[in-house]
Short mmCIF file of C-alpha atoms in Angstrom, two decimals:
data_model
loop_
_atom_site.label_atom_id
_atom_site.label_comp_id
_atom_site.label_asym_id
_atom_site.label_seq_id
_atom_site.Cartn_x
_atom_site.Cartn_y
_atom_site.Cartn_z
CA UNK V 30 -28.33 6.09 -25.20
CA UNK V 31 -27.11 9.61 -25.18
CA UNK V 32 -25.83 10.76 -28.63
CA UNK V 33 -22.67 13.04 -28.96
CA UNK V 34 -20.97 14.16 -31.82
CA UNK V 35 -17.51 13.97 -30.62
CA UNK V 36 -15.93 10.97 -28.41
CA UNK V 37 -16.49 10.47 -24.48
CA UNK V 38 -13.89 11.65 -21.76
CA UNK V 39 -11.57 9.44 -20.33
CA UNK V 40 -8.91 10.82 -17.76
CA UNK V 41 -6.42 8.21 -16.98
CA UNK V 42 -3.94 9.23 -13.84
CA UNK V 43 -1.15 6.40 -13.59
CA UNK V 44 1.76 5.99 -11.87
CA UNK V 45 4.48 3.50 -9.63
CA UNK V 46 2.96 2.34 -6.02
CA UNK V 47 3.16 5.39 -3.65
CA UNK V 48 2.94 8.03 -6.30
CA UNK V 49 0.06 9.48 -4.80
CA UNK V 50 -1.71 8.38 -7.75
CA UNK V 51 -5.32 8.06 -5.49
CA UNK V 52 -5.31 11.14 -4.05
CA UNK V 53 -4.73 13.04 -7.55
CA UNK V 54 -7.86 10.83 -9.07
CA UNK V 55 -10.12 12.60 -6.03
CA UNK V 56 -8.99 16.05 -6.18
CA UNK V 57 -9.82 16.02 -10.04
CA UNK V 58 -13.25 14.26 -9.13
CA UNK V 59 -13.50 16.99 -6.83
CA UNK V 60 -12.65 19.52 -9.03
CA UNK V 61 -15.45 18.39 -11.59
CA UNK V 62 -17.77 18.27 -9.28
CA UNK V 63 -17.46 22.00 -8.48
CA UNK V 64 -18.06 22.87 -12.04
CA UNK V 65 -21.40 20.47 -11.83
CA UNK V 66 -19.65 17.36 -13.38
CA UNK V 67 -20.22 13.99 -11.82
CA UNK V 68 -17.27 11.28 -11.95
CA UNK V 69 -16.26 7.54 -10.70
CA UNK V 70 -12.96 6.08 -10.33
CA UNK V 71 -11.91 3.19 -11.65
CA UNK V 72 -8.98 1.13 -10.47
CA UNK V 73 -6.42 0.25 -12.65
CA UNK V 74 -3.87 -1.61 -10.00
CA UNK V 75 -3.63 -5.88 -10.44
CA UNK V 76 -3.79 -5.64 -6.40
CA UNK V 77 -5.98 -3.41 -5.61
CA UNK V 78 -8.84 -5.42 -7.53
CA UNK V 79 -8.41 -8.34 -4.72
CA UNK V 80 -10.82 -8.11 -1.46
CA UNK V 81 -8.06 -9.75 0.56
CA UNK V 82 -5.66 -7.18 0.20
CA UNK V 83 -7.12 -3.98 1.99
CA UNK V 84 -4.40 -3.18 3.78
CA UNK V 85 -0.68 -4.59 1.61
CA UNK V 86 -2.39 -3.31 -1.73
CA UNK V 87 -2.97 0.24 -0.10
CA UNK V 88 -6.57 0.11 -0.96
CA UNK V 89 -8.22 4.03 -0.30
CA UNK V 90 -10.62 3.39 2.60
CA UNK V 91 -13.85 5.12 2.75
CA UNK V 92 -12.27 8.53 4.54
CA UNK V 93 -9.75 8.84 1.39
CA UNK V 94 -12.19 8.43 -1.03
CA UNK V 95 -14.04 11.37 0.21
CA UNK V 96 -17.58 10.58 -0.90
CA UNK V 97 -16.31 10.11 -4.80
CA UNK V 98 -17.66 6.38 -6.43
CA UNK V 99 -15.38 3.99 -6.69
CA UNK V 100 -15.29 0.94 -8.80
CA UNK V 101 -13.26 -2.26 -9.57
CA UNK V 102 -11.58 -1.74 -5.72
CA UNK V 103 -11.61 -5.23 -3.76
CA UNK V 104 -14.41 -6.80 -6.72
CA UNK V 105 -12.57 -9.52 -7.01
CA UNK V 106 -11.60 -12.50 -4.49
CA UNK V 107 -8.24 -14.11 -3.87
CA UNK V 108 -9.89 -17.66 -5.22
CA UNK V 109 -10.55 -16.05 -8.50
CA UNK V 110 -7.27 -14.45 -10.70
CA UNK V 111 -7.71 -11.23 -12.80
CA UNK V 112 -6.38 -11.22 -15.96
CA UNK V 113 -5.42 -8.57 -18.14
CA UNK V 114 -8.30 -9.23 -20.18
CA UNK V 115 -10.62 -9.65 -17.49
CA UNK V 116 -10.10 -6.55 -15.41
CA UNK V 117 -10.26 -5.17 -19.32
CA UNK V 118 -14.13 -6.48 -19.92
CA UNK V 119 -15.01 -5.43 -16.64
CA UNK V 120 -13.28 -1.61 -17.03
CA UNK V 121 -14.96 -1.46 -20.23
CA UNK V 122 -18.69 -1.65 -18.75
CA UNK V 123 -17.88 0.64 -16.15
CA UNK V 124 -16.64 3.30 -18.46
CA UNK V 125 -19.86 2.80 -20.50
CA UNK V 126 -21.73 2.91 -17.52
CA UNK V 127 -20.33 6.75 -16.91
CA UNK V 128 -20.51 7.67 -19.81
CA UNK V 129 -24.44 6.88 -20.12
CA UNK V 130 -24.42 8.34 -16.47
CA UNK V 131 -23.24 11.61 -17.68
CA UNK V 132 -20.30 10.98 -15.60
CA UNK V 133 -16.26 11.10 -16.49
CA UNK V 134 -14.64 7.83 -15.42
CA UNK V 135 -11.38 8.47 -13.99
CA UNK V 136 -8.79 5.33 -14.39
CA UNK V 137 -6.18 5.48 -11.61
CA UNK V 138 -3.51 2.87 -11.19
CA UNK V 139 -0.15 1.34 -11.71
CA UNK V 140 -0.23 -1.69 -13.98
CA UNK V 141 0.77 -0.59 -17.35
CA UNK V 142 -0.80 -4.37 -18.91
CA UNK V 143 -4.13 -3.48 -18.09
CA UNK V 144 -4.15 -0.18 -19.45
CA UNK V 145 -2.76 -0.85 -22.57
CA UNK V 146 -4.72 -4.06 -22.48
CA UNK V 147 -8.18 -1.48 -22.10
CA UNK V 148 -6.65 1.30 -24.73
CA UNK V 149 -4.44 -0.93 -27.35
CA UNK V 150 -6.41 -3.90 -27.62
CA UNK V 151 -5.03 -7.76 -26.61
CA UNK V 152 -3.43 -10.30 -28.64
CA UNK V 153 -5.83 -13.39 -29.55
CA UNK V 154 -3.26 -15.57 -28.14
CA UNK V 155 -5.26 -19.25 -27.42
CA UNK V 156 -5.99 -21.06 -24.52
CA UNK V 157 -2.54 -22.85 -23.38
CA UNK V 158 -2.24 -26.47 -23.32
CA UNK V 159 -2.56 -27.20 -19.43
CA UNK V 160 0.09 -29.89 -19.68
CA UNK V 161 2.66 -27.25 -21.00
CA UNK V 162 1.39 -24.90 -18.00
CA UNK V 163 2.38 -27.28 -15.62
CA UNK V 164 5.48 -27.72 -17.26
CA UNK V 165 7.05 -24.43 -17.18
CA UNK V 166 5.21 -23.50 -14.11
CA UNK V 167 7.50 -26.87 -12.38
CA UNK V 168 10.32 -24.88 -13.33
CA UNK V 169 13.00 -23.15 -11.47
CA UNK V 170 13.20 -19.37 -12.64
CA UNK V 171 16.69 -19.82 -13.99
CA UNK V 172 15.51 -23.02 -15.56
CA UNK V 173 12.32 -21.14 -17.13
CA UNK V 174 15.10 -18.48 -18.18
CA UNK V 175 17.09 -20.43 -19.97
CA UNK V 176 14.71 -22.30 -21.88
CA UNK V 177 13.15 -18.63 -22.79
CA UNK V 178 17.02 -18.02 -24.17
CA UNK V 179 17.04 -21.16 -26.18
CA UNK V 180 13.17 -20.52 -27.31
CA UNK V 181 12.69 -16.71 -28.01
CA UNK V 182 15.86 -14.50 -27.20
CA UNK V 183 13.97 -11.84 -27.66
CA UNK V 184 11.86 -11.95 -25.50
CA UNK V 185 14.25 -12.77 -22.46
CA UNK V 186 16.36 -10.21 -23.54
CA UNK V 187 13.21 -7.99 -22.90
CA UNK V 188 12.93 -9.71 -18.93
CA UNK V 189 14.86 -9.59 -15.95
CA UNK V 190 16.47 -13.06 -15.31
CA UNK V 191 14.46 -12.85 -11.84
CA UNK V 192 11.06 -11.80 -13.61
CA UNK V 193 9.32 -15.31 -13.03
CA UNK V 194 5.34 -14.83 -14.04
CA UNK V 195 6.09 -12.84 -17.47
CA UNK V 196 9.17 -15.35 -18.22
CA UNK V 197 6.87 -18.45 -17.65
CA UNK V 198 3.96 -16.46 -19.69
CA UNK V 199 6.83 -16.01 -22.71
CA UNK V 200 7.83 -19.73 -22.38
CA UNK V 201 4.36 -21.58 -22.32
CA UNK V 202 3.38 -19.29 -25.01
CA UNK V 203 5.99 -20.37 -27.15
CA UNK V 204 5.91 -23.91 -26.45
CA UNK V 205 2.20 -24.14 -26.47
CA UNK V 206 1.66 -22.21 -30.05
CA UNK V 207 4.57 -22.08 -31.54
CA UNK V 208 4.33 -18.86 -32.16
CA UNK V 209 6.42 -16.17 -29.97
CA UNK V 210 4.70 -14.03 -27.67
CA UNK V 211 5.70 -11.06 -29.60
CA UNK V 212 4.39 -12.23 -32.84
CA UNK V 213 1.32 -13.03 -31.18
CA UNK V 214 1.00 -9.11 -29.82
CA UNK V 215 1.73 -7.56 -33.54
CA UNK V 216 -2.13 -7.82 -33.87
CA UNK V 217 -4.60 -6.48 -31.23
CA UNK V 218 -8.00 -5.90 -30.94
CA UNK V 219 -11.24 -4.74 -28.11
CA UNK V 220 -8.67 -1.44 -27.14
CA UNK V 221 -10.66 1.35 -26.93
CA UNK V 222 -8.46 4.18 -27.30
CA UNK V 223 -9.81 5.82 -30.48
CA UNK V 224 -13.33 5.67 -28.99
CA UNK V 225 -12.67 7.67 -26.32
CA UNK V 226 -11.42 11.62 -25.80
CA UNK V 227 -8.16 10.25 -23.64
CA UNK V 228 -6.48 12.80 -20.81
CA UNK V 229 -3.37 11.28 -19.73
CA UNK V 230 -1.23 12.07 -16.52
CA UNK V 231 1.89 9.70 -15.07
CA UNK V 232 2.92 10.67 -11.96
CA UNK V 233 7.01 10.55 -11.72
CA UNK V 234 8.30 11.21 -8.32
CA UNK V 235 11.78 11.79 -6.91
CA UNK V 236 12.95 8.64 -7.16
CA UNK V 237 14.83 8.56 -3.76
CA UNK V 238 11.32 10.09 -2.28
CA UNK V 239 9.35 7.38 -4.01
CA UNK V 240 11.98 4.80 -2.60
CA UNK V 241 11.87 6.19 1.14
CA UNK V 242 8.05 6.33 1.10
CA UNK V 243 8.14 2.81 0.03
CA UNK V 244 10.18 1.55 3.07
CA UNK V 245 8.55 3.90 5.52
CA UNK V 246 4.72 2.54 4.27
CA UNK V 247 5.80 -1.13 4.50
CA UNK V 248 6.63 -1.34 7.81
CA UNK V 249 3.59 0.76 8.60
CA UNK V 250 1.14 -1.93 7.16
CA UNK V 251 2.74 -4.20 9.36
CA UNK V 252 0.55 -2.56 12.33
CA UNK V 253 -2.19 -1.78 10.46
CA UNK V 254 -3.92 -4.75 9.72
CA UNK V 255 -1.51 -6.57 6.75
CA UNK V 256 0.02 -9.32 9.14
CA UNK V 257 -4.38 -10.12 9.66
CA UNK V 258 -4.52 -10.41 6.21
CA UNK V 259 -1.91 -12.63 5.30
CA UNK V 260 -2.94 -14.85 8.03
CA UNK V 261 -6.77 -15.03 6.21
CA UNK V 262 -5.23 -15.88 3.10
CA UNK V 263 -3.05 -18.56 4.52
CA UNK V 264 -5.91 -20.05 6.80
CA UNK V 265 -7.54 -20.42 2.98
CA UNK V 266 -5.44 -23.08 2.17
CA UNK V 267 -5.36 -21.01 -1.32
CA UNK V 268 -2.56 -22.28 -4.50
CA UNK V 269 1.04 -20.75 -4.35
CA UNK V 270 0.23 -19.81 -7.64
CA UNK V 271 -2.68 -17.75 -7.25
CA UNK V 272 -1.65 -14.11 -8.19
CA UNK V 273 -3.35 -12.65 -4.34
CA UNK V 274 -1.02 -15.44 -2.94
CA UNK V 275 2.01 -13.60 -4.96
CA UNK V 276 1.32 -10.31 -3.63
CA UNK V 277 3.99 -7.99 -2.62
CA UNK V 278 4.03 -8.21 1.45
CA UNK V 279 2.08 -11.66 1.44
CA UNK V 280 5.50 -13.80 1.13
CA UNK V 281 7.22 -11.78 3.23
CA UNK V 282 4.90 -12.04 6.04
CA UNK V 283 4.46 -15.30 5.93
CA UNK V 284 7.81 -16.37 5.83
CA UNK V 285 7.90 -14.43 9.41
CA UNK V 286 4.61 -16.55 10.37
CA UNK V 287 6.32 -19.44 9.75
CA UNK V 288 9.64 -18.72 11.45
CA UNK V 289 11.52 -18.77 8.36
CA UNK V 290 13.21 -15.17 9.06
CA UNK V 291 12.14 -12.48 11.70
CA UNK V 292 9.63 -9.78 11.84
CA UNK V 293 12.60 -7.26 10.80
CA UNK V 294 13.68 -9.52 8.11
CA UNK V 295 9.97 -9.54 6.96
CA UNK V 296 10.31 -5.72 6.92
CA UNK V 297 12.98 -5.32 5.09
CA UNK V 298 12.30 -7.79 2.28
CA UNK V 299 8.77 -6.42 1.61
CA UNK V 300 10.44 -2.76 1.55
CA UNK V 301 12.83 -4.20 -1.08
CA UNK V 302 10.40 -5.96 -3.04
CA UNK V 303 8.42 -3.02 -3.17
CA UNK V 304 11.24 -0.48 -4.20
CA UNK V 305 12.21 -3.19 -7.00
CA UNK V 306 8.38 -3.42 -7.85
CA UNK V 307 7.88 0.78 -7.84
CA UNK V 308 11.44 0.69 -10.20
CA UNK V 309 9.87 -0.95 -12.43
CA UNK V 310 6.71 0.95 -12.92
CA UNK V 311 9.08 3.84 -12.87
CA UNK V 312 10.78 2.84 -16.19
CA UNK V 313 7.95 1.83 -17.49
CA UNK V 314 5.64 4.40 -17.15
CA UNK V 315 8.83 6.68 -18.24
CA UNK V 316 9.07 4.86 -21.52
CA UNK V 317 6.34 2.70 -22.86
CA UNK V 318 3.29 5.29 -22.66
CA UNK V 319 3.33 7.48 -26.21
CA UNK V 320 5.57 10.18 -25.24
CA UNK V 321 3.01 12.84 -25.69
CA UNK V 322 1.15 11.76 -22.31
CA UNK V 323 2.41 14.55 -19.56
CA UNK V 324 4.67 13.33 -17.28
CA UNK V 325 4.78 15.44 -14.11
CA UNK V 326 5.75 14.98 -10.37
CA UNK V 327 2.83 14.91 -7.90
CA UNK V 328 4.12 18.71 -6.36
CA UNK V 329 3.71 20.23 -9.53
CA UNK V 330 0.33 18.98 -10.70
CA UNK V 331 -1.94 21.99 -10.89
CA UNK V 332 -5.98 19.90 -11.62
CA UNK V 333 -7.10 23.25 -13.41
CA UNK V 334 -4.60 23.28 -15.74
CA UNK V 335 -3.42 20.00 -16.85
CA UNK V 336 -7.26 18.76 -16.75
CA UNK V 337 -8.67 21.70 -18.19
CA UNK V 338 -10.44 19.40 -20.78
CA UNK V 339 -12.32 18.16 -19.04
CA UNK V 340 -13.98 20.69 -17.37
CA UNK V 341 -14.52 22.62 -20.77
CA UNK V 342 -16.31 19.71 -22.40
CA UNK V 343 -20.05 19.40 -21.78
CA UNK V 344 -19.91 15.60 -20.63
#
């Protein structure tokens, strides 16, 4: 165990889908590496983690990660959800691992959960009652809605109407413990953000740019290997419910497989799901992170500069 007298490095590079988050994570490997600093980077994106989704997750192939580890990309498979709290454990022993490496582990992603999960801590909510599961997962999103209305206004006040898996989460909470799922997340614990020497950067494109790149890259995975995938997943016979099965791109293509709309259809409602999904990191990343993490847009990020940290501390 190496011993330091001040806290480990931990850059974190987040961002909505198409930010060019993965390419900023390499060039600041990169950059450490010229100064004789060795780094891995860690996913932080709930699709990314999945094998099955190569291609409609954008996962960086070998030729975009340029040589620079990579961990927690395509560990997990379809069969098998990842939680919060499980991508959380697993991020956790990968960070240690770099650290006792010598290395800097570099988190790069676009689900806000499991970083706050990693750095804040989770809520010790229990196990849910499977019987209420089944419950509120039987119901209609405007039924789930309204029951969220009736059972903690708060919290669906908080959600879009059309927000299924976090209005179900809010409902079976409730009904299962009682308790709301806010007053369950008042007190967290396992975060490790005061263990570690954090250097934030959210990436905040233009949003029309960030909206165009999401319709041009859409219909681009179309003929690059996505329809393939969906096809695997589907030949699985895996649940509905699964969150791989859920997948921005995988209901829209398979709606097309099965003839329920056409191939431009397809396109066009996997382009719009993905806008609505990259609108959503957008606000988020724009107002839950402590407001002292830079924000910047990808043009303007200088490595030297806003990481200069990093390459200063002896790590």
């Amino acid at each position: 165990m190496r011993m330091r007298n001040t806290p480990d490095p931990l850059a974190l590079i987040a961002g909505p889908t198409a930010s060019g988050k993965s390419d900023c994570a390499v060039k600041l490997a990169k950059a450490l590496e010229e100064r004789g600093k060795s780094a891995v980077v860690i996913n932080a994106d709930s699709a990314q983690v999945y094998a099955d989704l190569q291609v409609l997750s954008a996962r960086p192939d070998e030729e975009e990660m340029q040589g620079v580890p990579h961990s927690l990309f395509g560990t997990w498979d379809g069969a098998e959800p990842c939680s919060a709290a499980d991508w959380a454990a697993a991020a956790k022993e990968e960070i240690a691992a770099a650290h006792e490496g010598g290395a800097v582990p570099i988190l790069v992603g676009g689900t806000g959960m499991y970083m706050s999960t990693l750095l804040d801590g989770i809520a010790p909510i229990p196990p849910i009652d499977p019987d209420v599961r089944r419950e509120v997962r039987a119901l209609s999103t405007d039924d789930a809605y309204s029951a969220l209305q009736d059972a903690d206004p708060e919290r669906a006040d908080m959600l879009h109407p059309s927000d299924s898996q976090r209005i179900a989460r809010a409902l079976e909470v409730v009904r299962s413990t009682g308790r709301t799922l806010g007053s369950w997340q008042e007190h967290k614990s396992g975060g490790i953000g005061d263990q570690v020497d954090l250097a934030p950067l959210i990436l905040l494109p233009d949003r029309e740019a960030l909206y165009e790149r999401c319709d041009t890259r859409f219909a681009a995975m179309l003929d690059q290997g996505a329809v393939e995938e969906v096809e695997a997943l589907l030949a699985r016979g895996l649940s509905s419910e699964l969150p791989v099965m859920r997948a921005i791109g995988v209901l829209e293509i398979a709606g097309w497989l099965r003839g329920e709309w056409s191939r431009e259809e397809a396109i066009e409602r996997g382009a719009q799901s993905t806008r609505n999904y990259a609108k959503r990191q957008y606000t988020w990343f724009r107002n839950q992170p402590p407001q002292d993490w830079l924000r910047e847009k990808p043009e303007n990020i200088v490595i030297d500069d806003i990481f200069e940290i990093l390459f200063r501390q002896g790590c």
